[in-house]
Amino acid sequence: DENAPEKEVVVEDPKFTIMCYNKLVKEMVFKNKIIWIVAIANFFVYVLRFTILDWGATFLTQDRGLNISTASTVVAASELVGGIVGTLLAGWATDKFFKSKAHRTCLIGLAGATVCFFLFWLTPHSLNGLAVVWIIMASFFIYMPQALVGISLSNQATKRVAASANGLAGILGYASTAVSGLAFGAIADKLGWNSVFEVAIVIGIIGIILFATVWNAPANGYAKVEPIIEQVKAEFEATRKE
């Protein structure tokens, strides 16, 4: 609209931006209990995710006796169901039921994945069809926290230091491959698949407990960040007057 009033573009002083970033990354990321809890919980999410998706075909062939073609099809279906349906439903449920509190949906998703994985383990070998359903449902649920942990962290850290918060969670998330890959492979060789299932379920429960501790956390950290920015502004103005 040519008659619409022009909006004034406010450009921050680069020095203020640097001061603000340094203060916020300290207060909103490294000293933020919610960020640390969600980031550590992400480690446990990734362990269970890689266990289900990376070891899924191996479970189905070695533990369940399915042929490799059928097992691969099941894992591909679980990726499709989880990656598309699970992710879309997670976003919808967060806005619809949890008032944008993504950490709550993360808890529901991880709990669902852990329960489904537990039921997969308990299902008799004579009911492999049901076992397949459980592994697909586990994938469906695990993609909920997989999709929303980053959003939850971004909301808590605010847009100014969201990348730093996600970087912290990313380091912990990918460190999980040491457990889901190397450790679980060694456990399976020495103690059998039952031990792998037991450890994976315990890991899922630890992640659930961590998410539960931040259930009442606000949807975002903007209420906390505003006073910090005001403090930085005061410090910045003081340096300019010196």
Short mmCIF file of C-alpha atoms in Angstrom, two decimals:
data_model
loop_
_atom_site.label_atom_id
_atom_site.label_comp_id
_atom_site.label_asym_id
_atom_site.label_seq_id
_atom_site.Cartn_x
_atom_site.Cartn_y
_atom_site.Cartn_z
CA ASP A 1 0.00 0.00 0.00
CA GLU A 2 1.63 3.24 -1.17
CA ASN A 3 -0.24 5.26 1.49
CA ALA A 4 0.85 3.04 4.36
CA PRO A 5 3.18 4.77 6.84
CA GLU A 6 6.81 3.79 6.54
CA LYS A 7 8.22 1.83 9.45
CA GLU A 8 11.35 3.17 11.04
CA VAL A 9 14.21 0.69 10.78
CA VAL A 10 16.16 0.57 14.02
CA VAL A 11 19.78 -0.48 13.61
CA GLU A 12 21.59 -1.52 16.77
CA ASP A 13 25.08 -0.30 17.48
CA PRO A 14 27.41 -3.24 16.72
CA LYS A 15 29.13 -2.83 20.08
CA PHE A 16 25.78 -3.04 21.86
CA THR A 17 24.89 -6.16 19.86
CA ILE A 18 28.12 -7.85 20.93
CA MET A 19 27.63 -6.86 24.56
CA CYS A 20 24.06 -8.10 24.43
CA TYR A 21 25.04 -11.42 22.88
CA ASN A 22 27.81 -12.05 25.42
CA LYS A 23 25.48 -11.31 28.32
CA LEU A 24 22.56 -13.32 26.95
CA VAL A 25 24.57 -16.38 25.97
CA LYS A 26 25.84 -16.48 29.55
CA GLU A 27 22.50 -15.86 31.27
CA MET A 28 20.02 -17.43 28.84
CA VAL A 29 22.07 -20.47 27.78
CA PHE A 30 24.91 -21.48 30.11
CA LYS A 31 23.21 -20.36 33.34
CA ASN A 32 19.71 -21.38 32.24
CA LYS A 33 18.53 -24.53 34.04
CA ILE A 34 15.76 -25.17 31.51
CA ILE A 35 18.19 -25.09 28.58
CA TRP A 36 20.53 -27.58 30.26
CA ILE A 37 17.73 -29.97 31.21
CA VAL A 38 16.23 -30.00 27.71
CA ALA A 39 19.66 -30.28 26.08
CA ILE A 40 20.64 -33.22 28.29
CA ALA A 41 17.25 -34.83 27.70
CA ASN A 42 18.02 -34.52 24.00
CA PHE A 43 20.95 -36.89 24.55
CA PHE A 44 18.53 -39.57 25.77
CA VAL A 45 16.09 -38.83 22.94
CA TYR A 46 18.84 -39.42 20.39
CA VAL A 47 19.97 -42.64 22.05
CA LEU A 48 16.46 -44.07 21.76
CA ARG A 49 15.98 -42.67 18.27
CA PHE A 50 19.18 -44.18 16.91
CA THR A 51 18.42 -47.43 18.72
CA ILE A 52 15.01 -47.73 17.07
CA LEU A 53 15.97 -46.51 13.61
CA ASP A 54 19.57 -47.69 13.24
CA TRP A 55 19.17 -51.03 14.99
CA GLY A 56 15.57 -51.66 13.98
CA ALA A 57 16.35 -53.89 11.01
CA THR A 58 18.89 -55.83 13.11
CA PHE A 59 16.34 -56.37 15.89
CA LEU A 60 13.81 -57.69 13.41
CA THR A 61 16.22 -60.06 11.68
CA GLN A 62 18.37 -61.35 14.54
CA ASP A 63 15.87 -61.21 17.40
CA ARG A 64 12.60 -61.73 15.50
CA GLY A 65 13.71 -63.90 12.60
CA LEU A 66 12.31 -61.69 9.81
CA ASN A 67 14.10 -61.70 6.48
CA ILE A 68 16.20 -58.64 5.66
CA SER A 69 13.82 -57.44 2.94
CA THR A 70 10.82 -57.40 5.27
CA ALA A 71 12.83 -55.84 8.09
CA SER A 72 14.11 -53.06 5.82
CA THR A 73 10.56 -52.35 4.63
CA VAL A 74 9.36 -52.07 8.22
CA VAL A 75 12.13 -49.62 9.12
CA ALA A 76 11.41 -47.55 6.00
CA ALA A 77 7.71 -47.47 6.93
CA SER A 78 8.57 -46.41 10.47
CA GLU A 79 10.70 -43.54 9.10
CA LEU A 80 7.80 -42.45 6.90
CA VAL A 81 5.21 -42.63 9.66
CA GLY A 82 7.47 -41.02 12.25
CA GLY A 83 9.16 -38.43 10.08
CA ILE A 84 5.99 -37.11 8.46
CA VAL A 85 2.96 -37.98 10.56
CA GLY A 86 4.72 -37.84 13.92
CA THR A 87 6.37 -34.51 13.21
CA LEU A 88 3.18 -32.87 11.90
CA LEU A 89 1.10 -34.14 14.79
CA ALA A 90 3.71 -32.96 17.29
CA GLY A 91 3.55 -29.40 15.99
CA TRP A 92 -0.24 -29.40 15.90
CA ALA A 93 -0.56 -30.82 19.42
CA THR A 94 1.91 -28.29 20.81
CA ASP A 95 -0.14 -25.35 19.54
CA LYS A 96 -3.55 -26.93 20.14
CA PHE A 97 -3.17 -28.44 23.60
CA PHE A 98 0.03 -27.17 25.20
CA LYS A 99 -0.04 -23.43 24.37
CA SER A 100 3.26 -23.63 22.45
CA LYS A 101 5.05 -25.38 25.34
CA ALA A 102 7.04 -27.71 23.10
CA HIS A 103 8.85 -29.34 26.03
CA ARG A 104 5.54 -30.89 27.09
CA THR A 105 5.05 -32.51 23.70
CA CYS A 106 8.64 -33.76 23.92
CA LEU A 107 7.78 -35.55 27.15
CA ILE A 108 4.64 -37.14 25.64
CA GLY A 109 6.58 -38.27 22.58
CA LEU A 110 9.49 -39.77 24.50
CA ALA A 111 7.11 -41.51 26.92
CA GLY A 112 5.15 -42.98 24.00
CA ALA A 113 8.32 -44.17 22.27
CA THR A 114 9.65 -45.78 25.47
CA VAL A 115 6.37 -47.59 26.14
CA CYS A 116 6.14 -48.85 22.54
CA PHE A 117 9.74 -50.05 22.64
CA PHE A 118 9.01 -51.84 25.93
CA LEU A 119 5.94 -53.51 24.39
CA PHE A 120 8.01 -54.51 21.34
CA TRP A 121 10.46 -56.23 23.68
CA LEU A 122 7.69 -58.04 25.57
CA THR A 123 5.70 -59.18 22.51
CA PRO A 124 6.03 -62.95 22.00
CA HIS A 125 7.96 -64.11 18.95
CA SER A 126 4.80 -65.81 17.73
CA LEU A 127 3.24 -62.34 17.28
CA ASN A 128 5.77 -60.69 15.01
CA GLY A 129 3.04 -58.71 13.28
CA LEU A 130 2.26 -56.96 16.55
CA ALA A 131 5.97 -56.42 17.18
CA VAL A 132 6.18 -54.63 13.83
CA VAL A 133 3.32 -52.35 14.88
CA TRP A 134 5.13 -51.46 18.09
CA ILE A 135 8.40 -50.59 16.33
CA ILE A 136 6.54 -48.36 13.86
CA MET A 137 4.67 -46.64 16.71
CA ALA A 138 7.92 -46.17 18.62
CA SER A 139 9.30 -44.35 15.59
CA PHE A 140 6.13 -42.27 15.35
CA PHE A 141 6.50 -41.08 18.94
CA ILE A 142 10.28 -40.55 18.97
CA TYR A 143 10.02 -38.06 16.09
CA MET A 144 7.96 -35.76 18.32
CA PRO A 145 10.83 -34.74 20.62
CA GLN A 146 13.23 -35.10 17.68
CA ALA A 147 11.29 -32.35 15.88
CA LEU A 148 10.54 -30.12 18.85
CA VAL A 149 13.63 -30.06 21.09
CA GLY A 150 15.23 -27.42 18.86
CA ILE A 151 12.07 -25.32 18.88
CA SER A 152 11.79 -25.60 22.65
CA LEU A 153 15.40 -24.48 23.09
CA SER A 154 14.98 -21.60 20.64
CA ASN A 155 11.91 -20.38 22.51
CA GLN A 156 13.66 -20.57 25.86
CA ALA A 157 16.89 -18.89 24.72
CA THR A 158 15.00 -16.35 22.54
CA LYS A 159 15.97 -15.42 19.00
CA ARG A 160 19.13 -13.61 20.09
CA VAL A 161 20.97 -16.74 21.31
CA ALA A 162 18.82 -19.58 19.91
CA ALA A 163 21.69 -20.91 17.78
CA SER A 164 23.96 -21.22 20.81
CA ALA A 165 21.33 -23.19 22.73
CA ASN A 166 20.76 -25.52 19.79
CA GLY A 167 24.49 -25.96 19.35
CA LEU A 168 24.77 -27.16 22.94
CA ALA A 169 21.93 -29.65 22.41
CA GLY A 170 23.44 -30.76 19.11
CA ILE A 171 26.74 -31.68 20.75
CA LEU A 172 24.96 -33.75 23.39
CA GLY A 173 22.61 -35.28 20.82
CA TYR A 174 25.31 -36.56 18.54
CA ALA A 175 27.43 -37.70 21.47
CA SER A 176 24.64 -40.24 21.98
CA THR A 177 25.98 -42.30 19.07
CA ALA A 178 28.70 -43.52 21.42
CA VAL A 179 25.94 -45.28 23.37
CA SER A 180 23.47 -46.24 20.64
CA GLY A 181 26.24 -47.36 18.30
CA LEU A 182 29.39 -48.58 20.01
CA ALA A 183 28.04 -49.45 23.46
CA PHE A 184 24.87 -51.18 22.27
CA GLY A 185 26.81 -53.16 19.68
CA ALA A 186 29.17 -54.41 22.37
CA ILE A 187 26.29 -55.19 24.75
CA ALA A 188 24.46 -57.15 22.06
CA ASP A 189 27.58 -59.21 21.28
CA LYS A 190 28.39 -60.02 24.91
CA LEU A 191 25.02 -60.10 26.69
CA GLY A 192 22.40 -60.43 23.94
CA TRP A 193 19.54 -58.26 22.71
CA ASN A 194 17.56 -58.44 25.95
CA SER A 195 20.26 -56.39 27.66
CA VAL A 196 20.15 -53.80 24.87
CA PHE A 197 16.38 -53.47 25.29
CA GLU A 198 16.71 -53.11 29.05
CA VAL A 199 19.34 -50.36 28.81
CA ALA A 200 17.40 -48.52 26.07
CA ILE A 201 14.23 -48.52 28.17
CA VAL A 202 16.09 -47.18 31.21
CA ILE A 203 17.56 -44.43 29.01
CA GLY A 204 14.08 -43.54 27.82
CA ILE A 205 12.83 -43.34 31.41
CA ILE A 206 15.70 -41.00 32.39
CA GLY A 207 14.80 -38.70 29.50
CA ILE A 208 11.13 -38.72 30.54
CA ILE A 209 12.09 -37.71 34.10
CA LEU A 210 14.21 -34.83 32.78
CA PHE A 211 11.39 -33.47 30.61
CA ALA A 212 8.98 -33.87 33.53
CA THR A 213 11.11 -31.53 35.68
CA VAL A 214 10.48 -28.66 33.23
CA TRP A 215 6.79 -29.42 32.62
CA ASN A 216 5.74 -26.14 34.27
CA ALA A 217 8.37 -24.04 32.47
CA PRO A 218 6.98 -21.11 30.44
CA ALA A 219 6.57 -21.42 26.67
CA ASN A 220 9.50 -19.05 26.09
CA GLY A 221 12.14 -16.99 27.86
CA TYR A 222 11.21 -13.53 26.60
CA ALA A 223 9.94 -12.35 29.99
CA LYS A 224 13.35 -13.15 31.44
CA VAL A 225 15.36 -11.69 28.58
CA GLU A 226 13.89 -8.18 28.62
CA PRO A 227 15.39 -7.13 31.99
CA ILE A 228 18.76 -8.48 30.85
CA ILE A 229 18.65 -6.38 27.68
CA GLU A 230 17.70 -3.32 29.71
CA GLN A 231 20.69 -3.96 31.98
CA VAL A 232 23.00 -4.24 28.97
CA LYS A 233 21.56 -0.98 27.58
CA ALA A 234 22.37 0.78 30.84
CA GLU A 235 25.91 -0.62 30.83
CA PHE A 236 26.34 0.34 27.18
CA GLU A 237 25.18 3.92 27.78
CA ALA A 238 27.52 4.18 30.73
CA THR A 239 30.50 3.16 28.58
CA ARG A 240 29.57 5.73 25.95
CA LYS A 241 29.57 8.52 28.52
CA GLU A 242 33.02 7.63 29.81
#
